[in-house]
CSV table of C-alpha atoms in Angstrom, one decimal:
chain,number,residue,atom,x,y,z
A,1,UNK,CA,51.1,37.0,-51.6
A,2,UNK,CA,48.4,37.1,-54.3
A,3,UNK,CA,45.5,35.3,-52.7
A,4,UNK,CA,43.7,36.9,-49.8
A,5,UNK,CA,44.6,35.5,-46.4
A,6,UNK,CA,42.6,35.5,-43.2
A,7,UNK,CA,43.8,36.8,-39.8
A,8,UNK,CA,41.8,36.2,-36.6
A,9,UNK,CA,41.9,38.7,-33.8
A,10,UNK,CA,40.6,38.1,-30.3
A,11,UNK,CA,39.3,41.2,-28.4
A,12,UNK,CA,37.7,42.3,-25.2
A,13,UNK,CA,35.8,45.5,-25.8
A,14,UNK,CA,37.2,47.0,-22.6
A,15,UNK,CA,40.9,46.9,-23.7
A,16,UNK,CA,42.1,50.2,-25.3
A,17,UNK,CA,45.2,48.5,-26.7
A,18,UNK,CA,43.1,45.9,-28.5
A,19,UNK,CA,40.9,48.6,-29.9
A,20,UNK,CA,43.9,50.4,-31.4
A,21,UNK,CA,45.3,47.2,-32.8
A,22,UNK,CA,41.9,46.4,-34.4
A,23,UNK,CA,41.8,49.8,-36.1
A,24,UNK,CA,45.3,49.1,-37.5
A,25,UNK,CA,44.2,45.7,-38.8
A,26,UNK,CA,41.3,47.3,-40.6
A,27,UNK,CA,43.8,49.7,-42.2
A,28,UNK,CA,45.9,46.7,-43.2
A,29,UNK,CA,42.9,45.2,-45.1
A,30,UNK,CA,43.0,48.2,-47.4
A,31,UNK,CA,46.6,47.8,-48.5
A,32,UNK,CA,47.3,44.0,-48.2
A,33,UNK,CA,45.3,41.0,-49.4
A,34,UNK,CA,44.0,40.3,-45.9
A,35,UNK,CA,40.6,39.7,-44.3
A,36,UNK,CA,40.2,40.2,-40.6
A,37,UNK,CA,37.8,38.1,-38.5
A,38,UNK,CA,37.0,39.2,-35.0
A,39,UNK,CA,36.6,36.8,-32.0
A,40,UNK,CA,35.8,37.3,-28.3
A,41,UNK,CA,38.2,36.8,-25.4
A,42,UNK,CA,37.6,38.0,-21.9
A,43,UNK,CA,39.9,39.8,-19.5
A,44,UNK,CA,37.5,38.8,-16.8
A,45,UNK,CA,38.0,35.1,-17.6
A,46,UNK,CA,41.8,35.5,-18.1
A,47,UNK,CA,42.2,37.1,-14.6
A,48,UNK,CA,39.9,34.9,-12.6
A,49,UNK,CA,41.3,34.0,-9.2
A,50,UNK,CA,44.1,36.6,-9.3
A,51,UNK,CA,43.7,38.1,-5.9
A,52,UNK,CA,46.9,40.1,-6.1
A,53,UNK,CA,45.4,42.5,-8.7
A,54,UNK,CA,44.6,46.1,-7.6
A,55,UNK,CA,41.1,46.6,-6.3
A,56,UNK,CA,40.2,49.1,-9.0
A,57,UNK,CA,41.3,46.6,-11.7
A,58,UNK,CA,39.3,43.8,-10.1
A,59,UNK,CA,36.3,46.2,-10.0
A,60,UNK,CA,36.6,46.8,-13.7
A,61,UNK,CA,36.9,43.0,-14.4
A,62,UNK,CA,33.7,42.4,-12.4
A,63,UNK,CA,31.9,44.8,-14.7
A,64,UNK,CA,33.7,43.5,-17.8
A,65,UNK,CA,31.5,40.4,-18.1
A,66,UNK,CA,28.7,42.5,-19.6
A,67,UNK,CA,30.2,43.5,-23.0
A,68,UNK,CA,31.7,40.1,-23.8
A,69,UNK,CA,28.5,38.2,-22.8
A,70,UNK,CA,26.5,40.5,-25.1
A,71,UNK,CA,29.0,39.9,-27.9
A,72,UNK,CA,28.7,36.1,-27.6
A,73,UNK,CA,24.9,36.4,-27.5
A,74,UNK,CA,25.0,38.6,-30.7
A,75,UNK,CA,27.3,36.1,-32.5
A,76,UNK,CA,25.0,33.2,-31.6
A,77,UNK,CA,22.0,35.2,-32.8
A,78,UNK,CA,23.3,36.7,-36.0
A,79,UNK,CA,26.5,34.7,-36.7
A,80,UNK,CA,30.1,35.5,-35.8
A,81,UNK,CA,30.5,38.0,-38.7
A,82,UNK,CA,28.4,40.5,-36.7
A,83,UNK,CA,31.3,40.8,-34.2
A,84,UNK,CA,33.2,43.0,-36.7
A,85,UNK,CA,30.6,45.8,-36.7
A,86,UNK,CA,29.4,45.2,-33.1
A,87,UNK,CA,33.0,45.6,-31.8
A,88,UNK,CA,33.3,48.9,-33.7
A,89,UNK,CA,29.9,50.0,-32.2
A,90,UNK,CA,31.0,49.1,-28.7
A,91,UNK,CA,34.6,50.4,-29.1
A,92,UNK,CA,33.5,53.7,-30.5
A,93,UNK,CA,31.3,54.3,-27.5
A,94,UNK,CA,33.6,52.9,-24.8
A,95,UNK,CA,36.9,54.4,-26.0
A,96,UNK,CA,36.0,57.5,-27.9
A,97,UNK,CA,32.7,58.6,-26.4
A,98,UNK,CA,33.5,57.3,-22.9
A,99,UNK,CA,30.2,55.5,-22.2
A,100,UNK,CA,30.0,53.7,-18.9
A,101,UNK,CA,30.1,49.9,-19.5
A,102,UNK,CA,27.2,49.5,-17.1
A,103,UNK,CA,25.0,52.0,-19.0
A,104,UNK,CA,22.0,50.5,-20.7
A,105,UNK,CA,22.4,53.1,-23.4
A,106,UNK,CA,25.7,51.6,-24.5
A,107,UNK,CA,24.2,48.3,-25.2
A,108,UNK,CA,20.9,49.5,-26.7
A,109,UNK,CA,22.7,51.8,-29.1
A,110,UNK,CA,25.5,49.4,-30.1
A,111,UNK,CA,23.0,46.5,-30.8
A,112,UNK,CA,20.6,48.8,-32.7
A,113,UNK,CA,23.5,50.1,-34.8
A,114,UNK,CA,24.2,46.6,-36.2
A,115,UNK,CA,20.5,45.7,-36.6
A,116,UNK,CA,20.1,43.5,-33.5
A,117,UNK,CA,17.3,43.5,-31.0
A,118,UNK,CA,18.4,45.7,-28.0
A,119,UNK,CA,16.9,43.1,-25.7
A,120,UNK,CA,20.0,41.1,-26.3
A,121,UNK,CA,21.6,43.5,-23.7
A,122,UNK,CA,20.0,41.4,-21.0
A,123,UNK,CA,22.6,38.7,-21.8
A,124,UNK,CA,25.1,40.7,-19.7
A,125,UNK,CA,23.2,39.8,-16.5
A,126,UNK,CA,23.3,36.0,-16.9
A,127,UNK,CA,26.0,33.4,-17.1
A,128,UNK,CA,23.9,31.3,-19.5
A,129,UNK,CA,26.4,31.7,-22.4
A,130,UNK,CA,29.6,31.7,-20.3
A,131,UNK,CA,30.5,28.2,-21.6
A,132,UNK,CA,30.5,29.6,-25.1
A,133,UNK,CA,32.4,32.6,-24.0
A,134,UNK,CA,35.1,30.5,-22.4
A,135,UNK,CA,35.3,28.3,-25.5
A,136,UNK,CA,35.9,31.4,-27.7
A,137,UNK,CA,38.4,32.8,-25.1
A,138,UNK,CA,40.4,29.5,-24.9
A,139,UNK,CA,40.4,29.1,-28.7
A,140,UNK,CA,42.3,32.4,-28.9
A,141,UNK,CA,44.5,32.2,-25.9
A,142,UNK,CA,45.7,28.6,-25.6
A,143,UNK,CA,47.8,28.7,-28.8
A,144,UNK,CA,49.6,31.9,-27.6
A,145,UNK,CA,49.8,31.1,-23.8
A,146,UNK,CA,47.8,32.4,-20.9
A,147,UNK,CA,50.5,34.8,-19.6
A,148,UNK,CA,49.5,37.4,-22.1
A,149,UNK,CA,46.4,39.5,-22.5
A,150,UNK,CA,44.7,41.1,-25.5
A,151,UNK,CA,45.2,41.8,-28.4
A,152,UNK,CA,45.8,38.2,-29.6
A,153,UNK,CA,46.2,37.5,-33.3
A,154,UNK,CA,46.3,34.3,-35.2
A,155,UNK,CA,48.0,34.9,-38.5
A,156,UNK,CA,49.0,32.8,-41.5
A,157,UNK,CA,52.3,31.0,-40.8
A,158,UNK,CA,55.3,30.6,-43.2
A,159,UNK,CA,54.1,27.2,-44.3
A,160,UNK,CA,50.8,26.6,-46.1
A,161,UNK,CA,48.0,25.7,-43.6
A,162,UNK,CA,50.0,26.8,-40.6
A,163,UNK,CA,48.9,29.5,-38.2
A,164,UNK,CA,51.1,31.6,-36.0
A,165,UNK,CA,49.5,33.0,-32.8
A,166,UNK,CA,51.0,36.0,-31.0
A,167,UNK,CA,50.2,38.8,-28.5
A,168,UNK,CA,50.2,42.3,-30.0
A,169,UNK,CA,51.3,44.4,-31.6
A,170,UNK,CA,50.7,47.0,-28.9
A,171,UNK,CA,50.8,50.3,-30.8
A,172,UNK,CA,49.7,53.9,-30.5
A,173,UNK,CA,48.3,55.5,-32.5
A,174,UNK,CA,47.2,53.0,-35.2
A,175,UNK,CA,49.3,53.4,-38.4
A,176,UNK,CA,47.5,54.3,-41.5
A,177,UNK,CA,47.8,53.4,-45.2
A,178,UNK,CA,51.0,51.8,-46.3
A,179,UNK,CA,52.6,52.3,-42.9
A,180,UNK,CA,50.0,49.9,-41.6
A,181,UNK,CA,50.9,47.4,-44.3
A,182,UNK,CA,54.6,47.6,-43.6
A,183,UNK,CA,54.0,47.0,-39.9
A,184,UNK,CA,51.9,44.0,-40.8
A,185,UNK,CA,54.7,42.7,-43.0
A,186,UNK,CA,57.2,43.0,-40.2
A,187,UNK,CA,55.0,41.5,-37.6
A,188,UNK,CA,54.2,38.4,-39.7
A,189,UNK,CA,57.9,38.0,-40.5
A,190,UNK,CA,59.1,37.9,-36.9
A,191,UNK,CA,56.1,36.0,-35.6
A,192,UNK,CA,56.8,33.3,-38.2
A,193,UNK,CA,60.5,33.0,-37.3
A,194,UNK,CA,61.1,29.7,-35.5
A,195,UNK,CA,62.1,30.3,-31.9
A,196,UNK,CA,61.1,34.0,-31.9
A,197,UNK,CA,59.1,34.8,-28.7
A,198,UNK,CA,59.4,38.5,-27.7
A,199,UNK,CA,60.3,42.0,-28.8
A,200,UNK,CA,59.4,44.7,-26.3
A,201,UNK,CA,60.2,48.1,-25.0
A,202,UNK,CA,58.7,50.3,-22.2
A,203,UNK,CA,55.6,52.3,-23.2
A,204,UNK,CA,56.0,56.0,-23.0
A,205,UNK,CA,52.6,56.9,-24.4
A,206,UNK,CA,49.1,56.0,-23.3
A,207,UNK,CA,46.4,55.0,-25.9
A,208,UNK,CA,45.9,57.5,-28.6
A,209,UNK,CA,42.6,57.1,-30.3
A,210,UNK,CA,43.4,58.8,-33.6
């Protein structure tokens, strides 16, 4: 591949596995002709109506509307390209610095870091942009199916103009350098194989934010 390709990733700032996958994709950009675009999905939307979930997970989902609503508000205000840096600002604080997702400081600092008005944090308290949130969520999830979560990636397919949507990869820690590129090569190869659906093993490690 000589021309740069584009891969779209859908994220919820709450998900540690999506965070690690996103850091891997940014590594891939350095060693492959690839540009990553970030898009918003929502675990809160995905799990609506699932009463069988544990109470602590449902409590997290209830709080999880805040970050994704602010991401949508930011994208509408400054354009979708802002999500790349805003996701990094959110993820660094949520996953590495362990900010509470209900803490006003999280939103004020993350928005200021990307040059946006901290007052956009108020978007987390209203459903005014939920239609746009659901549209972004559905654009990412429908091609891959709603029985998966995040990360979701839409990658160039084997034929020109074709896109392959898949869940994953779920990895820890994020590979660096050429190791990141080799994983990308393998993921695209299997994802673009007709009839290929799943390759999985039990996780023995939790998220490693290295």
